[in-house]
Short mmCIF file of C-alpha atoms in Angstrom, two decimals:
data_model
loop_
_atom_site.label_atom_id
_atom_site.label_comp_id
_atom_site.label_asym_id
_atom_site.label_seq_id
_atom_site.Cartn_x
_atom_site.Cartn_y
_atom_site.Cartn_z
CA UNK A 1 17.14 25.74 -37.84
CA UNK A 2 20.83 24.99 -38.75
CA UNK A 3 23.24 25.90 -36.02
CA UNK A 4 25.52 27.84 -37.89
CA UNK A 5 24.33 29.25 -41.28
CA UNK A 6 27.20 30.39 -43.93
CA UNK A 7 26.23 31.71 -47.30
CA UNK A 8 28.32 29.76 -49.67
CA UNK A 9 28.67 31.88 -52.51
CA UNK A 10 30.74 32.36 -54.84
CA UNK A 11 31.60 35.72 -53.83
CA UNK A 12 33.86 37.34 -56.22
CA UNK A 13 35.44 40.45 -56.21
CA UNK A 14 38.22 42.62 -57.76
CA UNK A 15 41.64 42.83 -56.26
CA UNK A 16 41.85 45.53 -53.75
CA UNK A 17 38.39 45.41 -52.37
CA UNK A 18 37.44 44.84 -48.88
CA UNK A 19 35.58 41.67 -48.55
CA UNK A 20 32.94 40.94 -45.89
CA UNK A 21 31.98 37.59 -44.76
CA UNK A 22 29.63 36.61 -42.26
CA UNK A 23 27.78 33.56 -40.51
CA UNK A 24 25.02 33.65 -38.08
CA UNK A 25 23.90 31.05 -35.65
CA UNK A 26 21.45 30.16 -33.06
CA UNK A 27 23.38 28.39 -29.66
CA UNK A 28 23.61 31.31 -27.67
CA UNK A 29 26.16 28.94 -25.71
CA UNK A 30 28.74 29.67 -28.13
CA UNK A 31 31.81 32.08 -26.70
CA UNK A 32 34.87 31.15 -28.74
CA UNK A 33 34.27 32.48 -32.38
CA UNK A 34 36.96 31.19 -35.05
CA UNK A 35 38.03 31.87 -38.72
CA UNK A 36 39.21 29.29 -41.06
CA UNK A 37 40.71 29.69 -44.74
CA UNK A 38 40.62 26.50 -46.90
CA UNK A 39 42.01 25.79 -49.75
CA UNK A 40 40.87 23.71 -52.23
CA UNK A 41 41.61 20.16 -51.54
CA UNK A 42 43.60 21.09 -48.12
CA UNK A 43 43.20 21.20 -45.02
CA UNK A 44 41.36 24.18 -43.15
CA UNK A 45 43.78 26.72 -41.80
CA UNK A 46 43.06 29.05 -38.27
CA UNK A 47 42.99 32.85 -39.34
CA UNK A 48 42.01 34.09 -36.16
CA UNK A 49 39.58 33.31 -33.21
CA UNK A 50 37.58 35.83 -30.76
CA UNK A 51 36.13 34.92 -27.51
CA UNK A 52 32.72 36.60 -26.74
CA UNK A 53 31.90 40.26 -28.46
CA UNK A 54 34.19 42.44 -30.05
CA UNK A 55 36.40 43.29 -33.05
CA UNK A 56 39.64 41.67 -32.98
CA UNK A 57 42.55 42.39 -35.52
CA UNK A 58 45.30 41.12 -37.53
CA UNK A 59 46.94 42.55 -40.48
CA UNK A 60 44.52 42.62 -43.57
CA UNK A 61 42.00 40.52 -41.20
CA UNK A 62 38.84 41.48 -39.00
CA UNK A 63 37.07 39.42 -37.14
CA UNK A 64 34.15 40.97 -35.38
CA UNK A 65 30.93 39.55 -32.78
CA UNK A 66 27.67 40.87 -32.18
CA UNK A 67 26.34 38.22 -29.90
CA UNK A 68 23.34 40.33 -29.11
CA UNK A 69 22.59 39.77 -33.17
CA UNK A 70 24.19 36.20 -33.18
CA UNK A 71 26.44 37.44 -36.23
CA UNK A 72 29.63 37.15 -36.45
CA UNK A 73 31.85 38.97 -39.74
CA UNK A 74 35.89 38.46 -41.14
CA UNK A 75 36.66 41.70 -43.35
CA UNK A 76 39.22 41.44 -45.66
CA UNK A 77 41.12 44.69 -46.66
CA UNK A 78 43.09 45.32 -49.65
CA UNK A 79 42.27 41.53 -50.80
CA UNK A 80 44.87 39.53 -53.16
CA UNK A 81 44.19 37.14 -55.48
CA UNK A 82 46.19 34.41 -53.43
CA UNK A 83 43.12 35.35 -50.70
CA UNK A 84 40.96 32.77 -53.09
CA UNK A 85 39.62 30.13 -51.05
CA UNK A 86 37.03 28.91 -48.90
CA UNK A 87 36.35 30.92 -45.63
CA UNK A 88 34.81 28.58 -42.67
CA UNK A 89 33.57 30.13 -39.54
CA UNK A 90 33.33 27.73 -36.45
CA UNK A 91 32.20 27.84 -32.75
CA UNK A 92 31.76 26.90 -29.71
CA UNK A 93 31.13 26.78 -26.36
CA UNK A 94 33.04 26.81 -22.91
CA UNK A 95 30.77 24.29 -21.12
CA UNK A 96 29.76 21.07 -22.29
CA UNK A 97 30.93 20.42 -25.61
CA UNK A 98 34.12 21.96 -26.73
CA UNK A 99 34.48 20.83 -29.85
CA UNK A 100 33.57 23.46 -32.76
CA UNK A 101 30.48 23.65 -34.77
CA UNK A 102 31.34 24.65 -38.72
CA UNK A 103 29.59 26.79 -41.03
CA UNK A 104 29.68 25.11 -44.57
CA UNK A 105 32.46 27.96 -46.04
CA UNK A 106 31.86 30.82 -48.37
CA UNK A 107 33.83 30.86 -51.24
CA UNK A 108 35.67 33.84 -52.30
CA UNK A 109 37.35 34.87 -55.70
CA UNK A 110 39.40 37.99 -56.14
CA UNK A 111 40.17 38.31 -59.87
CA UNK A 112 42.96 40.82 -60.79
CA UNK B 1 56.41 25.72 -37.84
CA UNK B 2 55.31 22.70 -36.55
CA UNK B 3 52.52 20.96 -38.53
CA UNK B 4 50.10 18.21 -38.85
CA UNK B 5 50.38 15.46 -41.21
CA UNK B 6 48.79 12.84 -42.19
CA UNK B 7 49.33 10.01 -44.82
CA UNK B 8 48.69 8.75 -46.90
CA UNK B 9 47.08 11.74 -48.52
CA UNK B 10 44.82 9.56 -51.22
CA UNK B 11 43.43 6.15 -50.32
CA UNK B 12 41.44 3.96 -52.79
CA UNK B 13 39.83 1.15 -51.05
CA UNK B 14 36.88 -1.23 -51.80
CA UNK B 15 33.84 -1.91 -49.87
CA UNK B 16 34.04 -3.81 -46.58
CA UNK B 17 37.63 -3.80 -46.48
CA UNK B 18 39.63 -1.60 -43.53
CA UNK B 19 41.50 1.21 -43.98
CA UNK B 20 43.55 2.40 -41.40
CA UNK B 21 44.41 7.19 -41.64
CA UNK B 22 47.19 8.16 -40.10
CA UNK B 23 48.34 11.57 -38.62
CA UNK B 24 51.50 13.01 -36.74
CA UNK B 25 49.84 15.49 -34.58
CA UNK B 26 52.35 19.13 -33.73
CA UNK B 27 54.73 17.43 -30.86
CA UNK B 28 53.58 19.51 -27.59
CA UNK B 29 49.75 19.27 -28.52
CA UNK B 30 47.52 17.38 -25.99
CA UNK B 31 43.95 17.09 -27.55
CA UNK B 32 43.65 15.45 -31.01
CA UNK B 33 40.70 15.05 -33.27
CA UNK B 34 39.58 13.59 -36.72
CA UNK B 35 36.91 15.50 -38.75
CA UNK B 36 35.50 14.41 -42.33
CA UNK B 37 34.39 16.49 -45.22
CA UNK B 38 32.01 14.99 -47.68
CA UNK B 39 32.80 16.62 -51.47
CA UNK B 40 30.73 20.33 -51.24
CA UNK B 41 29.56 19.49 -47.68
CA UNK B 42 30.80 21.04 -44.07
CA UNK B 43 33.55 19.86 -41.89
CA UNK B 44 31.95 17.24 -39.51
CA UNK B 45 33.49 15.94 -35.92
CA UNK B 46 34.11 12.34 -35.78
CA UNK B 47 35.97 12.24 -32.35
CA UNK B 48 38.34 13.77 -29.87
CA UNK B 49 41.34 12.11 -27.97
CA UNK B 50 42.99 13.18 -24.73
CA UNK B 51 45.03 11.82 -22.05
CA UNK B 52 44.95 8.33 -23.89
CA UNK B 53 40.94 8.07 -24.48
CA UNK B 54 38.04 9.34 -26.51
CA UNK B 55 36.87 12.95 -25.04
CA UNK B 56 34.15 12.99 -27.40
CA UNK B 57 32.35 11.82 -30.19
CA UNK B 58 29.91 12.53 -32.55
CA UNK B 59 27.00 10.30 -34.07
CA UNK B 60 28.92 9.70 -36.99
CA UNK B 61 31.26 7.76 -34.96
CA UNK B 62 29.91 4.28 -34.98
CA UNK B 63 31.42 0.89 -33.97
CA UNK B 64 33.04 0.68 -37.25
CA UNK B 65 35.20 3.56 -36.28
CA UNK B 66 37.93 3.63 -34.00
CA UNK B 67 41.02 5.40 -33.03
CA UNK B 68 44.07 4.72 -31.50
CA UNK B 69 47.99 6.35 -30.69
CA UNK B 70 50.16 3.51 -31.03
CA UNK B 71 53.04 5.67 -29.11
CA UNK B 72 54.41 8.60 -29.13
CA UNK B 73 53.62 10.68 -31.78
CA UNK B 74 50.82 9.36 -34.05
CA UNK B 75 47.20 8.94 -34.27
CA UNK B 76 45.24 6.50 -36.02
CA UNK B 77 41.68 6.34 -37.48
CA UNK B 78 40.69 2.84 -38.23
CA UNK B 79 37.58 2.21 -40.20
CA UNK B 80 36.82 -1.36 -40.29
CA UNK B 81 34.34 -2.03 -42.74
CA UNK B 82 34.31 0.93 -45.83
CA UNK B 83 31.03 1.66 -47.19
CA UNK B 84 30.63 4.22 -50.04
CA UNK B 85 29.33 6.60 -47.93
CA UNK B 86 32.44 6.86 -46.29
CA UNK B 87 33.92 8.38 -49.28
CA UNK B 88 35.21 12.01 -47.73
CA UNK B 89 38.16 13.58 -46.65
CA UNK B 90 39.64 13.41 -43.23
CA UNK B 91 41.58 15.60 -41.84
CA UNK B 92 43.20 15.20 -38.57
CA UNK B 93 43.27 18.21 -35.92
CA UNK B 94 45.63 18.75 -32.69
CA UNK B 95 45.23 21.44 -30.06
CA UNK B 96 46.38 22.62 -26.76
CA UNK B 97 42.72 24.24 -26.65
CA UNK B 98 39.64 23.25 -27.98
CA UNK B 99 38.77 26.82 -30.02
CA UNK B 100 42.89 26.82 -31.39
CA UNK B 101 42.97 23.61 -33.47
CA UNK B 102 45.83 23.16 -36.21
CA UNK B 103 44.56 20.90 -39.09
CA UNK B 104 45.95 18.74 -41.27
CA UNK B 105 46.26 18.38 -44.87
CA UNK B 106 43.61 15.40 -44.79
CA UNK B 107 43.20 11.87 -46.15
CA UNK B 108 40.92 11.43 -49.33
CA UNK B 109 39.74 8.43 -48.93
CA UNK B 110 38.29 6.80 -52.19
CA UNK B 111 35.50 3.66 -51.23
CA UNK B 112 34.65 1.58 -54.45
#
């Protein structure tokens, strides 16, 4: 079983519509929860991060943890068109190993 | 805002020969890392740097791979020998905390 497991879609949607992504994952180790936006052919960009259960937010942007369920969701609200990209989820752990584990990225495409 | 950069931002090389990536990690940053992303494929950890020396590495990190900061304010990732599995971007990543990293725009690196 993958450690992290991200449908890659495409998802697309129309403009306005509130967008749910989600990743699950199996290292109940992990604590710091993270969002990333990519771009195609860029580099990946931090939305947000969470540390252990709960909803955090920020603007249009969600980010919520069940670690009881090992799932982990972004929600989008009122998405754009310029919100088109790749959405990565990452994690990891406070002991040990630091360094984040990726999902492979859903895509997303709001169309007008 | 501070950022990370890296040049050059396409490198077409030919097997066997060394290439050498190089990033300007954001000024009051202390950990730095380099990741790789195969076309379609997830972002994968090649190695972190702190306080002058590797933190951590992953198995993709083999002797052909090494990294370096030269002074200041760069950061190096020296492959010696290309093979055409190296073919991938690389991006470059600073942090003041592991789950808080600020990539770069990335390296594609072309192997022929």
């Amino acid at each position: 079983q993958k450690e992290v497991e991200q449908d890659p879609g495409p998802l697309s949607v129309p403009e306005g519509a509130i967008v749910s992504l989600n990743c699950t994952y199996s290292n109940s180790a992990f604590q710091y929860f993270m969002w990333y936006r990519q771009y195609s052919r860029k580099g990946p960009e931090l939305l947000m991060y969470t540390y252990s259960s709960g909803n955090k937010e920020d603007g249009r942007f969600t980010a919520q943890v069940d670690k009881s369920s090992k799932y982990i969701s972004l929600f989008i609200r009122d998405s754009q068109p310029s919100d088109s990209a790749t959405y990565l989820c990452a994690m990891s752990a406070t002991g040990g190993s630091y360094i984040p584990t990726f999902g492979r990225g859903t895509s997303l495409i709001v169309h007008p | 805002e501070p950022e990370v950069t890296q040049t050059p931002s396409h490198q077409v090389t030919q097997m066997g020969q060394e290439v050498i990536l190089r990033c300007v990690p954001i000024s009051n940053h202390l950990y730095f890392y380099w990741y790789r992303q195969i076309l379609g494929q997830k972002v994968e950890f090649l190695v972190s740097f702190y306080n002058n020396e590797i933190s951590e590495k992953s198995e993709i990190f083999d002797d052909q791979f090494s990294v370096e900061r030269p002074d200041g304010s760069n950061f190096t990732l020296k492959i010696r020998s290309t093979k055409l599995e190296d073919s991938a971007m690389y991006f470059c990543a600073s942090s003041l905390a592991a789950h808080e990293q600020f990539f770069g725009p990335g390296t594609r690196l072309t192997v022929l």
